[in-house]
PDB file of C-alpha atoms in Angstrom:
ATOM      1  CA  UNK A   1      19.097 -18.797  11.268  1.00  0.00           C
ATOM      2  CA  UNK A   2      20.751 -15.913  10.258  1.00  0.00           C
ATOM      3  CA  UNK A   3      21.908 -17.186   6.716  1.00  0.00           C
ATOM      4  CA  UNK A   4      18.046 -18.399   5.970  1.00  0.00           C
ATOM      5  CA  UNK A   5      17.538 -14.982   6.893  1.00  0.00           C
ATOM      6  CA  UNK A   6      19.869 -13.325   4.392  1.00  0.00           C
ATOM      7  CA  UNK A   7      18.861 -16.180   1.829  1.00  0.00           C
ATOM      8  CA  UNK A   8      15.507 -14.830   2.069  1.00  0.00           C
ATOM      9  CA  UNK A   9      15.837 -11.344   1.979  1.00  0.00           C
ATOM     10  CA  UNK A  10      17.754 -11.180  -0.705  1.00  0.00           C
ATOM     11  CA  UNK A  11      15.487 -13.493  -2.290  1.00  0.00           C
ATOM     12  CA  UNK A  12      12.648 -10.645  -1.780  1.00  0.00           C
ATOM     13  CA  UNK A  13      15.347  -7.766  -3.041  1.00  0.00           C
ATOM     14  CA  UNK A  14      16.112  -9.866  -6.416  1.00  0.00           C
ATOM     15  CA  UNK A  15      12.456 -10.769  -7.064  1.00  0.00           C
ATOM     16  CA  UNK A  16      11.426  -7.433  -6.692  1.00  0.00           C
ATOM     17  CA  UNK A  17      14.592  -6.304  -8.872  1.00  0.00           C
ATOM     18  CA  UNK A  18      13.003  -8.909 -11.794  1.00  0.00           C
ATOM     19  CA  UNK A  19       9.578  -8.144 -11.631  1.00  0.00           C
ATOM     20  CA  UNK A  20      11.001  -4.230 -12.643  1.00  0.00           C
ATOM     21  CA  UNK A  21      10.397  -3.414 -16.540  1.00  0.00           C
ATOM     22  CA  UNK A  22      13.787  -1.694 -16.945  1.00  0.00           C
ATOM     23  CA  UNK A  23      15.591  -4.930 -17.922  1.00  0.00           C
ATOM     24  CA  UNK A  24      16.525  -5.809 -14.068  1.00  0.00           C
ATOM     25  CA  UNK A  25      19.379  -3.243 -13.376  1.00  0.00           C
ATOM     26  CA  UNK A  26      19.576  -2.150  -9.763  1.00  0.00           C
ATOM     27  CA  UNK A  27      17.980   0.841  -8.647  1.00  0.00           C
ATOM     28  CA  UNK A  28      19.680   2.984  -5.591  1.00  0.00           C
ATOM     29  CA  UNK A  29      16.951   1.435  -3.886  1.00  0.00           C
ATOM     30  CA  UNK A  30      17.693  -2.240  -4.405  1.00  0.00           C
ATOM     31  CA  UNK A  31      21.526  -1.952  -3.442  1.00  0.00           C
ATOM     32  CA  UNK A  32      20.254   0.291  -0.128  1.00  0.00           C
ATOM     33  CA  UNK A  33      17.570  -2.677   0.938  1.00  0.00           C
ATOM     34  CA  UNK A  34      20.368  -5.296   0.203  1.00  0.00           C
ATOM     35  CA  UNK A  35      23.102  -3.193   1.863  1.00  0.00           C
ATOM     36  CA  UNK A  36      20.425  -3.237   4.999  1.00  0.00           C
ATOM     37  CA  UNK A  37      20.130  -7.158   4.560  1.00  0.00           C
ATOM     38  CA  UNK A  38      23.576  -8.071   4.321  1.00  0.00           C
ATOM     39  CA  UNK A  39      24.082  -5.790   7.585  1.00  0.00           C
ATOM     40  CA  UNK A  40      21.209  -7.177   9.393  1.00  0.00           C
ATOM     41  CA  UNK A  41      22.621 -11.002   8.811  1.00  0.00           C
ATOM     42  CA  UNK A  42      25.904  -9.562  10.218  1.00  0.00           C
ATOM     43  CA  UNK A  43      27.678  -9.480   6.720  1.00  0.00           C
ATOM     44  CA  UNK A  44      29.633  -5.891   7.062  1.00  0.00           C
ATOM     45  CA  UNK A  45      31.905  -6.609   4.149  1.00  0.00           C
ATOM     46  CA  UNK A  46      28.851  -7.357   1.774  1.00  0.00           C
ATOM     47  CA  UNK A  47      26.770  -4.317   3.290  1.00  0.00           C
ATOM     48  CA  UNK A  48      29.976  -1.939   2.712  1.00  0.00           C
ATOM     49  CA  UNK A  49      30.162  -3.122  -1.167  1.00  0.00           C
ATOM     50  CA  UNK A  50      26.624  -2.868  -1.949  1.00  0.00           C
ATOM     51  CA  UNK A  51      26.138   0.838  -0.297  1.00  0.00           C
ATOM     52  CA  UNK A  52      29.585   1.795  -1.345  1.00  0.00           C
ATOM     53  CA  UNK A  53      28.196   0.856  -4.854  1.00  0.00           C
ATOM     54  CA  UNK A  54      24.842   2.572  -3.843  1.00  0.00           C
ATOM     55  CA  UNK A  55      26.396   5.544  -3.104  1.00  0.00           C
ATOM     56  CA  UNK A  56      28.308   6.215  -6.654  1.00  0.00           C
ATOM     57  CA  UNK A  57      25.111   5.287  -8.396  1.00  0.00           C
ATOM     58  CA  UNK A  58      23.573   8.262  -6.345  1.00  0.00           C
ATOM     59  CA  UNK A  59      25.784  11.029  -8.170  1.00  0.00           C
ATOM     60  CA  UNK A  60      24.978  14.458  -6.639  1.00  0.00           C
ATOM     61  CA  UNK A  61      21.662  13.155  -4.870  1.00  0.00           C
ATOM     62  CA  UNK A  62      22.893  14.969  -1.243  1.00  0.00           C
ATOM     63  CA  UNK A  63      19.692  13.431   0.744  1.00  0.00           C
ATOM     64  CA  UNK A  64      20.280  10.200  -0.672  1.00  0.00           C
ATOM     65  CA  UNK A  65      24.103  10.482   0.082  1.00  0.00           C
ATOM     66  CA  UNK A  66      23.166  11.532   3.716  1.00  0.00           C
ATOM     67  CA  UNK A  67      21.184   7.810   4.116  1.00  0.00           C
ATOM     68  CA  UNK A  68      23.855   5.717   2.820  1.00  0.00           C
ATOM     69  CA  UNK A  69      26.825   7.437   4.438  1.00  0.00           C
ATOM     70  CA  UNK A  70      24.790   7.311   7.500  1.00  0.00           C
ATOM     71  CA  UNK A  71      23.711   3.570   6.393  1.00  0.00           C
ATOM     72  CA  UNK A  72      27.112   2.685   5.887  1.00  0.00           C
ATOM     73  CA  UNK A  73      28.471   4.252   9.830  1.00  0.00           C
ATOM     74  CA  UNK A  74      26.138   1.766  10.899  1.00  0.00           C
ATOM     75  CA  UNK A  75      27.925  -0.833   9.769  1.00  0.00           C
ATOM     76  CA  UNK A  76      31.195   0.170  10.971  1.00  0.00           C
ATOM     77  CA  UNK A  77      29.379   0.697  14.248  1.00  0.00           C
ATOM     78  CA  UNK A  78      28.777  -3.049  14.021  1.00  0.00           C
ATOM     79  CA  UNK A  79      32.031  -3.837  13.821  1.00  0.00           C
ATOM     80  CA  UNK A  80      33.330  -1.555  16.484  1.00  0.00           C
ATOM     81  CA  UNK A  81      35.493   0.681  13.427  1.00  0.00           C
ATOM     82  CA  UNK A  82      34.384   4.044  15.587  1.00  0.00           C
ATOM     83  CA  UNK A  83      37.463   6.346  13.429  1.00  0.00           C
ATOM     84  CA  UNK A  84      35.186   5.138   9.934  1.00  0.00           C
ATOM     85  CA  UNK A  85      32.173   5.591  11.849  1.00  0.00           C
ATOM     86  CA  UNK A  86      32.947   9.120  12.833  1.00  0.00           C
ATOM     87  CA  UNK A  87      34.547   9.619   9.453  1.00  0.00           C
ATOM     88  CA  UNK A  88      31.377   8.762   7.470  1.00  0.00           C
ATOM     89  CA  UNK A  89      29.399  10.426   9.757  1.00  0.00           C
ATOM     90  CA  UNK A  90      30.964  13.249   8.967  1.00  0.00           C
ATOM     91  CA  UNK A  91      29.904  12.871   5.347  1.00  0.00           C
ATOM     92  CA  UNK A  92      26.432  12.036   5.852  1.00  0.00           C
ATOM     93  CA  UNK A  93      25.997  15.814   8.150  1.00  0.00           C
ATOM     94  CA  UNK A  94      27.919  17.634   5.404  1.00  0.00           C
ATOM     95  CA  UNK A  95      25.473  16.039   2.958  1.00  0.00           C
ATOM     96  CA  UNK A  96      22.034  16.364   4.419  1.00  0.00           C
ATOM     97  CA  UNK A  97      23.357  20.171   5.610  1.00  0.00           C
ATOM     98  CA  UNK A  98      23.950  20.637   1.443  1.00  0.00           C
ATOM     99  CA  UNK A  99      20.088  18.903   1.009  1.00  0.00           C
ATOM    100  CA  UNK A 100      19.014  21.409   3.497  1.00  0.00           C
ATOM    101  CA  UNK A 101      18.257  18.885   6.211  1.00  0.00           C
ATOM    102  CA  UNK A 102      18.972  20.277   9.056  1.00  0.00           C
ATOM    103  CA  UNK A 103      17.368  17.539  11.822  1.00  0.00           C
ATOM    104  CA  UNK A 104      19.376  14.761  10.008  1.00  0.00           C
ATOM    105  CA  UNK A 105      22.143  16.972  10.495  1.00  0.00           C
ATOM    106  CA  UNK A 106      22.285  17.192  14.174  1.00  0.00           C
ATOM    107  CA  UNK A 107      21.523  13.688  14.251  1.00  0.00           C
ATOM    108  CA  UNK A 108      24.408  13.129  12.798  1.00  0.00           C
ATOM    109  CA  UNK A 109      26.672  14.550  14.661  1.00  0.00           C
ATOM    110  CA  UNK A 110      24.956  13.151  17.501  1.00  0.00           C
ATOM    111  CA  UNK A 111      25.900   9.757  16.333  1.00  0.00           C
ATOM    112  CA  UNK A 112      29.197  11.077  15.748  1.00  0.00           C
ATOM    113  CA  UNK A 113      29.342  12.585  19.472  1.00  0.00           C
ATOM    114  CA  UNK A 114      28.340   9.020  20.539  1.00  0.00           C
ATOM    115  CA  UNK A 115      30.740   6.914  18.883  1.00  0.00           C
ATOM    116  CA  UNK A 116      33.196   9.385  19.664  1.00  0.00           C
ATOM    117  CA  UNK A 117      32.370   8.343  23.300  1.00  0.00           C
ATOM    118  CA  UNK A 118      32.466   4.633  22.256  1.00  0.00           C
ATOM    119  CA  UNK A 119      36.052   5.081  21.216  1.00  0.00           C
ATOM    120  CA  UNK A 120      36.953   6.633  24.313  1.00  0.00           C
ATOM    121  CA  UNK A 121      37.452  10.130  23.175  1.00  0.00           C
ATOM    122  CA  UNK A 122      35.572  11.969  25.948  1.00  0.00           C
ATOM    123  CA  UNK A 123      37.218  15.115  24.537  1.00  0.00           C
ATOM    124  CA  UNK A 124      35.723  15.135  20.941  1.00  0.00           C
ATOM    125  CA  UNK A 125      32.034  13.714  22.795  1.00  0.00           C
ATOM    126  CA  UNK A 126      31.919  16.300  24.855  1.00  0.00           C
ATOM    127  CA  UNK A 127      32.678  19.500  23.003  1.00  0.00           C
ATOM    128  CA  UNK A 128      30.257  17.427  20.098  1.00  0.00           C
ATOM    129  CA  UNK A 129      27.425  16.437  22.485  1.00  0.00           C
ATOM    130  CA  UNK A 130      27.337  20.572  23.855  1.00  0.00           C
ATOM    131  CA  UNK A 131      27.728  21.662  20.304  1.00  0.00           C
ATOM    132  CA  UNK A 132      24.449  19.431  19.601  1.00  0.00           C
ATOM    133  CA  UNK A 133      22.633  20.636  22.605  1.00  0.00           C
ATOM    134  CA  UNK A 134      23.065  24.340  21.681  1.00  0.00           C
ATOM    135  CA  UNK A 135      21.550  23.549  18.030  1.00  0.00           C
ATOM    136  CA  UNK A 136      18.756  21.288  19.968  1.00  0.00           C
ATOM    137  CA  UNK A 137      17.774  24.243  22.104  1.00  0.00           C
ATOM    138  CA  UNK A 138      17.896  26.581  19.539  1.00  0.00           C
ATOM    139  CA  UNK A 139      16.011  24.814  17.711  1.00  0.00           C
ATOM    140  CA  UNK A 140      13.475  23.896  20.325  1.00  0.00           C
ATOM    141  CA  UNK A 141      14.353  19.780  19.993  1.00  0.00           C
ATOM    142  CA  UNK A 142      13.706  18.709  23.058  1.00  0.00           C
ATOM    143  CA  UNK A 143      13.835  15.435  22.525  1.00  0.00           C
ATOM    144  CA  UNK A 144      17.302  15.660  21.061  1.00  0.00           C
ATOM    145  CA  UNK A 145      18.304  17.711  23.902  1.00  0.00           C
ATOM    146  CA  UNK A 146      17.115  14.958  26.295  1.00  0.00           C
ATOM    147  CA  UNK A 147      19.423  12.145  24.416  1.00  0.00           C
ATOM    148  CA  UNK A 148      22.093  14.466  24.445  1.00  0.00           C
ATOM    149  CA  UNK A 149      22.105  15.016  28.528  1.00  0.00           C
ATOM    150  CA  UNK A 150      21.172  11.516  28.838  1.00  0.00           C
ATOM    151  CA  UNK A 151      24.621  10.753  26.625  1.00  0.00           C
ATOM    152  CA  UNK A 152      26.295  12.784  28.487  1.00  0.00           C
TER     153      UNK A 152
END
């Protein structure tokens, strides 16, 4: 099931690509929808090519770089890497904070907080989940503020 799956959904991405009047190249998009398919039909090393790919083709583009670094934790969620996880994490907040993106931020280093937690690092968690929570509430966010206590 899950390779008639990828067959089709990349079937979708490269149809899409051809019906394009530029001559077929990829777009950012096209390598972000296929690094999404290969990661939804379990493919990690696939996914981490085509948004590592995505993400030179993106130059200086910080909000774009904030989606696939955060694209591309996911992943390494997947496969239970937590120290890439955090580590591209970690890109993805420094990115949206330089596309002035300050919600995509903190969920960032929510994320980060969580798999932190994940990899048994209760230490880093909870000095990242009380860092979060201060932002949330100064920010009035409840709802991140809620998903932070519940974390906790």
């Amino acid at each position: 099931m899950n390779r008639f799956y990828l067959l089709i959904c990349l079937l979708m991405v490269f149809s899409l690509s051809a019906c394009r009047n530029d001559g077929g190249t990829e777009s950012t998009d096209d390598l972000l929808r296929l690094g999404r398919t290969y990661s939804n039909a379990g493919d990690s090393r696939n996914a981490i090519l085509a948004l590592t790919k995505e993400s030179r083709s993106a130059g200086q583009d910080s909000a774009s770089l904030g989606l696939i670094f955060s694209e591309i934790a996911k992943v390494y969620r997947q496969t239970g890497d937590y120290a890439e996880e955090i580590s591209y994490l970690a890109k993805a907040e420094k990115a949206y904070d330089n596309s002035g993106k300050p919600y995509s931020s903190r969920m960032a280093r929510f994320e980060s907080a969580v798999a932190s937690y994940r990899a048994q690092d209760y230490k880093t968690a909870s000095v990242a989940l009380k860092s979060v929570m201060d932002d949330a509430v100064a920010t009035s966010d409840t709802l991140l503020d809620a998903k932070c206590l519940e974390t906790y």
